[in-house]
PDB file of C-alpha atoms in Angstrom:
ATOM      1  CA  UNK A   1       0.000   0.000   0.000  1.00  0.00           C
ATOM      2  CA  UNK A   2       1.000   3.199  -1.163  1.00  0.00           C
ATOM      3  CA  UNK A   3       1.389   5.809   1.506  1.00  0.00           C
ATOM      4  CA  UNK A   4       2.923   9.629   2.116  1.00  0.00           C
ATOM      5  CA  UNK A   5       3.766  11.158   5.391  1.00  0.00           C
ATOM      6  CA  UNK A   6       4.919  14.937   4.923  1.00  0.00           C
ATOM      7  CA  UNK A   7       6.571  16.498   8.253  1.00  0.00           C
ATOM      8  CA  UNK A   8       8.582  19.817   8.815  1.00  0.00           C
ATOM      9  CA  UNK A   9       6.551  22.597   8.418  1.00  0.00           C
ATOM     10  CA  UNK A  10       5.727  24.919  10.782  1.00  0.00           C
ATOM     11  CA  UNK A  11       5.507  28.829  11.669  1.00  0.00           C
ATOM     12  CA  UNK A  12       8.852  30.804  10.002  1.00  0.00           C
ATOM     13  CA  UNK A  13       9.858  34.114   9.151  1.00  0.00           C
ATOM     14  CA  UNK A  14      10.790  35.677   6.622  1.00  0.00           C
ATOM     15  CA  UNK A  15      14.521  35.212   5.272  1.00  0.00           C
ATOM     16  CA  UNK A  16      14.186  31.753   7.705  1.00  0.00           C
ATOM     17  CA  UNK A  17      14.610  28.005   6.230  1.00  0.00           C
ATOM     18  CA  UNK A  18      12.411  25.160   7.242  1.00  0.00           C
ATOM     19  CA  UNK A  19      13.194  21.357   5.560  1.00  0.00           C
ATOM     20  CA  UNK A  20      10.405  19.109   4.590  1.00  0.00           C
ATOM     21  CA  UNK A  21      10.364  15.493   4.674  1.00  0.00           C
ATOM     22  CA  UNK A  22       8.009  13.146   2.685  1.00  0.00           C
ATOM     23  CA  UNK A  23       8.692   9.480   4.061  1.00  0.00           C
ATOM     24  CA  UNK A  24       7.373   7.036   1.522  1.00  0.00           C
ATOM     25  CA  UNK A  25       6.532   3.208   2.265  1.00  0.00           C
ATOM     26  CA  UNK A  26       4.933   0.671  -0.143  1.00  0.00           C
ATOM     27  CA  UNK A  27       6.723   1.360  -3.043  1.00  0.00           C
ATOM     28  CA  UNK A  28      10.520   1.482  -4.252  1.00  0.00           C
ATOM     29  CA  UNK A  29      11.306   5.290  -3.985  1.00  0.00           C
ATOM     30  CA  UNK A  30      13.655   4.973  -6.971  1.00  0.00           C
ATOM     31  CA  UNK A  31      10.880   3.813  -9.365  1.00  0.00           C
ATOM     32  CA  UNK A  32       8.670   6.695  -8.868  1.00  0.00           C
ATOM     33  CA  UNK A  33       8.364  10.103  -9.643  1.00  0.00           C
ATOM     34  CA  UNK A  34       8.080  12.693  -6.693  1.00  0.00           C
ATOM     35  CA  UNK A  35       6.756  15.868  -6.511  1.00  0.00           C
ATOM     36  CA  UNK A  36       6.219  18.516  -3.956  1.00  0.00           C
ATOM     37  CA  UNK A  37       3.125  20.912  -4.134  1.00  0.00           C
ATOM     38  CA  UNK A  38       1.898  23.537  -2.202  1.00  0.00           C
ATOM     39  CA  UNK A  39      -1.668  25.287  -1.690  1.00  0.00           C
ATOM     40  CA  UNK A  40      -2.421  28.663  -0.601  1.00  0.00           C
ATOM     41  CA  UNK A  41      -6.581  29.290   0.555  1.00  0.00           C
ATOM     42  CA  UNK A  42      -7.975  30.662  -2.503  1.00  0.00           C
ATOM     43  CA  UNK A  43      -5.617  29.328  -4.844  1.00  0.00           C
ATOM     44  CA  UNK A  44      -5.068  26.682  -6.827  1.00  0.00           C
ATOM     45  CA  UNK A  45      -2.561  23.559  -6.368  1.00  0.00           C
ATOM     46  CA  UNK A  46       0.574  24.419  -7.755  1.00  0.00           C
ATOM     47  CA  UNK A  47       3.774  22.510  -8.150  1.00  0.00           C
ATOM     48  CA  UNK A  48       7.078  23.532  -6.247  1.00  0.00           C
ATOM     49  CA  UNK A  49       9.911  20.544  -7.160  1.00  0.00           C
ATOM     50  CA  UNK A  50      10.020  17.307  -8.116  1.00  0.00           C
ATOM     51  CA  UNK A  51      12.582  14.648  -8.824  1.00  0.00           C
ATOM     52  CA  UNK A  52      12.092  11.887 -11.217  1.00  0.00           C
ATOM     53  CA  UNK A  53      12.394   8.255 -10.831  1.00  0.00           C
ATOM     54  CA  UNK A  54      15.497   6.837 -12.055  1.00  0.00           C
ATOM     55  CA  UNK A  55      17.661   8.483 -12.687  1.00  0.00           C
ATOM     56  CA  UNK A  56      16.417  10.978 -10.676  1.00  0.00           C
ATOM     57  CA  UNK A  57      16.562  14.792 -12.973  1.00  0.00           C
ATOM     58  CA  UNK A  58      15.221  17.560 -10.815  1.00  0.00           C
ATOM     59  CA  UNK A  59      12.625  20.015 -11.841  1.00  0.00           C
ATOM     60  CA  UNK A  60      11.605  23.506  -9.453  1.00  0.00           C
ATOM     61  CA  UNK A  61       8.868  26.094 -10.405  1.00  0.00           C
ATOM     62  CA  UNK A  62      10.240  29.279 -11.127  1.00  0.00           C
ATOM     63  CA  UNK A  63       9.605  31.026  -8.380  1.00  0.00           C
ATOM     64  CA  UNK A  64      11.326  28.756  -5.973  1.00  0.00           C
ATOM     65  CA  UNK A  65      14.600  28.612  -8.113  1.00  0.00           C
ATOM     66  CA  UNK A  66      17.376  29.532  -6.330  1.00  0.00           C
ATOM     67  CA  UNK A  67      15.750  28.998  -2.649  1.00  0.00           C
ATOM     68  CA  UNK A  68      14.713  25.341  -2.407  1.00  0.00           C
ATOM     69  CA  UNK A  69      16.275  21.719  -2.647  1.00  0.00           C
ATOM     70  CA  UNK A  70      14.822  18.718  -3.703  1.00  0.00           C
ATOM     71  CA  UNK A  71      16.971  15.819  -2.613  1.00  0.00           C
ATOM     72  CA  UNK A  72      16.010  12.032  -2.622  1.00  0.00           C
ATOM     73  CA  UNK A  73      17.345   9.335   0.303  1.00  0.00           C
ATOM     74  CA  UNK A  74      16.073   6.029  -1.669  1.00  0.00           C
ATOM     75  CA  UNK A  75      17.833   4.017   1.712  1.00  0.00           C
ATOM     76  CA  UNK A  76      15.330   5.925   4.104  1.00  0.00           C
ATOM     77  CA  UNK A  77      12.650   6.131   1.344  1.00  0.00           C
ATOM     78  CA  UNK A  78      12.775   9.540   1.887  1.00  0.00           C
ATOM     79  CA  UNK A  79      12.285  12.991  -0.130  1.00  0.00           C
ATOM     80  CA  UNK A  80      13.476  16.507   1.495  1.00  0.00           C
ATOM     81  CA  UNK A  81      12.375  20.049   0.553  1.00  0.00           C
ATOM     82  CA  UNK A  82      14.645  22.605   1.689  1.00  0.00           C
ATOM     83  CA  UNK A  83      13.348  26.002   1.799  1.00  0.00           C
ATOM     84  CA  UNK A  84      15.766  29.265   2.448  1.00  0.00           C
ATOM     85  CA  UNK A  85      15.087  32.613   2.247  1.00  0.00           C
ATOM     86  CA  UNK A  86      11.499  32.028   2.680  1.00  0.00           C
ATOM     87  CA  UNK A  87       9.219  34.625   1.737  1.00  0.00           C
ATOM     88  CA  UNK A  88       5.759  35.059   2.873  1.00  0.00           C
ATOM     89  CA  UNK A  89       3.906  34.456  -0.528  1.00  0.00           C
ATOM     90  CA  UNK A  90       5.762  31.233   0.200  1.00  0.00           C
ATOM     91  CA  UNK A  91       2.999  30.486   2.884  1.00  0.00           C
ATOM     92  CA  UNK A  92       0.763  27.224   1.709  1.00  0.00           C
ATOM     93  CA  UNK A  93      -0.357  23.666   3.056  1.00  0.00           C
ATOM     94  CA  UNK A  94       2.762  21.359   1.272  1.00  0.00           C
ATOM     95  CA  UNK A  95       1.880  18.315  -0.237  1.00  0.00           C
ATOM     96  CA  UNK A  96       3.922  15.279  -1.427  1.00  0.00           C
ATOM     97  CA  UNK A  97       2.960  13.307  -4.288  1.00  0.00           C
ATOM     98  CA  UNK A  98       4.278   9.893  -6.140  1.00  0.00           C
ATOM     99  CA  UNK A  99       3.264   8.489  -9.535  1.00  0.00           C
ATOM    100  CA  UNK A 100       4.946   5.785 -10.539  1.00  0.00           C
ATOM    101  CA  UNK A 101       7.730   5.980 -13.849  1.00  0.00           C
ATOM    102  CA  UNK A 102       9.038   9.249 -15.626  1.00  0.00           C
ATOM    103  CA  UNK A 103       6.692  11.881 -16.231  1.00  0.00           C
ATOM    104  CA  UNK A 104       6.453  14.716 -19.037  1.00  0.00           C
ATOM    105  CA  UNK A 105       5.006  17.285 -16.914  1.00  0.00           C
ATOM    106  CA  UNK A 106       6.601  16.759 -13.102  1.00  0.00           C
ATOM    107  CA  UNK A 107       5.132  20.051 -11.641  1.00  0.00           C
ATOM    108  CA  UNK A 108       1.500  19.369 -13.093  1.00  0.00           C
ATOM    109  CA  UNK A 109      -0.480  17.848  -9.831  1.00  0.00           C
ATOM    110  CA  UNK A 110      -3.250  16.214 -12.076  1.00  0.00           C
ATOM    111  CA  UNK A 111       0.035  13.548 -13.406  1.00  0.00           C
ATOM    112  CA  UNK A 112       0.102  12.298  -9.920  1.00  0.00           C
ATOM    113  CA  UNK A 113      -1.669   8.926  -8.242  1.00  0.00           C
ATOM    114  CA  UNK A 114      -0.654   9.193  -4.859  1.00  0.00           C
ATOM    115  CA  UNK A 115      -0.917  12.400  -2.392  1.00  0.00           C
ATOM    116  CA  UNK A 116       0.419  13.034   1.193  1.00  0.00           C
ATOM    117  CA  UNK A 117      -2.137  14.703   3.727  1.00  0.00           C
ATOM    118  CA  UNK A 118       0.015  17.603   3.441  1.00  0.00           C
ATOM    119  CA  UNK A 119       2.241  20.229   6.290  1.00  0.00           C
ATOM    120  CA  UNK A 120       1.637  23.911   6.983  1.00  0.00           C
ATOM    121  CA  UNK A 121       4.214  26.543   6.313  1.00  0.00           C
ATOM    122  CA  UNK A 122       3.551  29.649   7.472  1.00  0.00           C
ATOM    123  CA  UNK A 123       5.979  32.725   6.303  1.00  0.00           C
ATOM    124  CA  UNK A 124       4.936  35.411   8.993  1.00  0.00           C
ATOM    125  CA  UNK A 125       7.072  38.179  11.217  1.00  0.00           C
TER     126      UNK A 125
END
């Protein structure tokens, strides 16, 4: 069985980092594409990062670029998000998502089977 658990996020300010886990069990991290989302009230689900299944190319939105990591620990079954210099547009409920093989369009949520229940990040002084 298929299953996300996101973790990390929390109350920041601005200029501050936070690092966002998605543990993954059920699946062989390796095989599957994963991609990190995020959701602001009012707005729709847009994509942040994702890295590919093997061999593992890297993808970030634009407006992330520059601030945020994407890294993949297949022996914990693990993908981080590390956010610096966060900024408080940045502020959004962070999902995780899997879909298994390569994918054309990593940062489109609709490409993806499997969600987390998602984290809060809040960018606030």
């Amino acid at each position: 069985q298929v299953q996300l658990v996101e973790s990390g996020g929390g109350l920041v300010q601005p200029g501050g980092s936070l690092r966002l886990s998605c543990a993954a069990s059920g699946f062989i991290l390796d095989d599957y594409t994963i991609g990190w989302f995020r959701q602001a009230p009012g707005k729709e689900r847009e994509g942040v990062s994702g890295v590919s299944s093997r061999p593992g190319m890297i993808y970030y939105a634009d407006s992330v670029k520059g601030r945020f990591i994407i890294t993949r620990d297949n022996a914990k079954n693990t993908v981080y998000l590390q956010m610096n210099s966060l900024k408080p547009e940045d502020t959004a409920v962070y999902y995780c998502a899997a879909k298994r093989g390569r994918l054309f369009r990593v940062l489109n949520p609709h490409e993806y089977d499997y969600w987390g229940q998602g984290t809060q990040v809040t960018v606030s002084s």
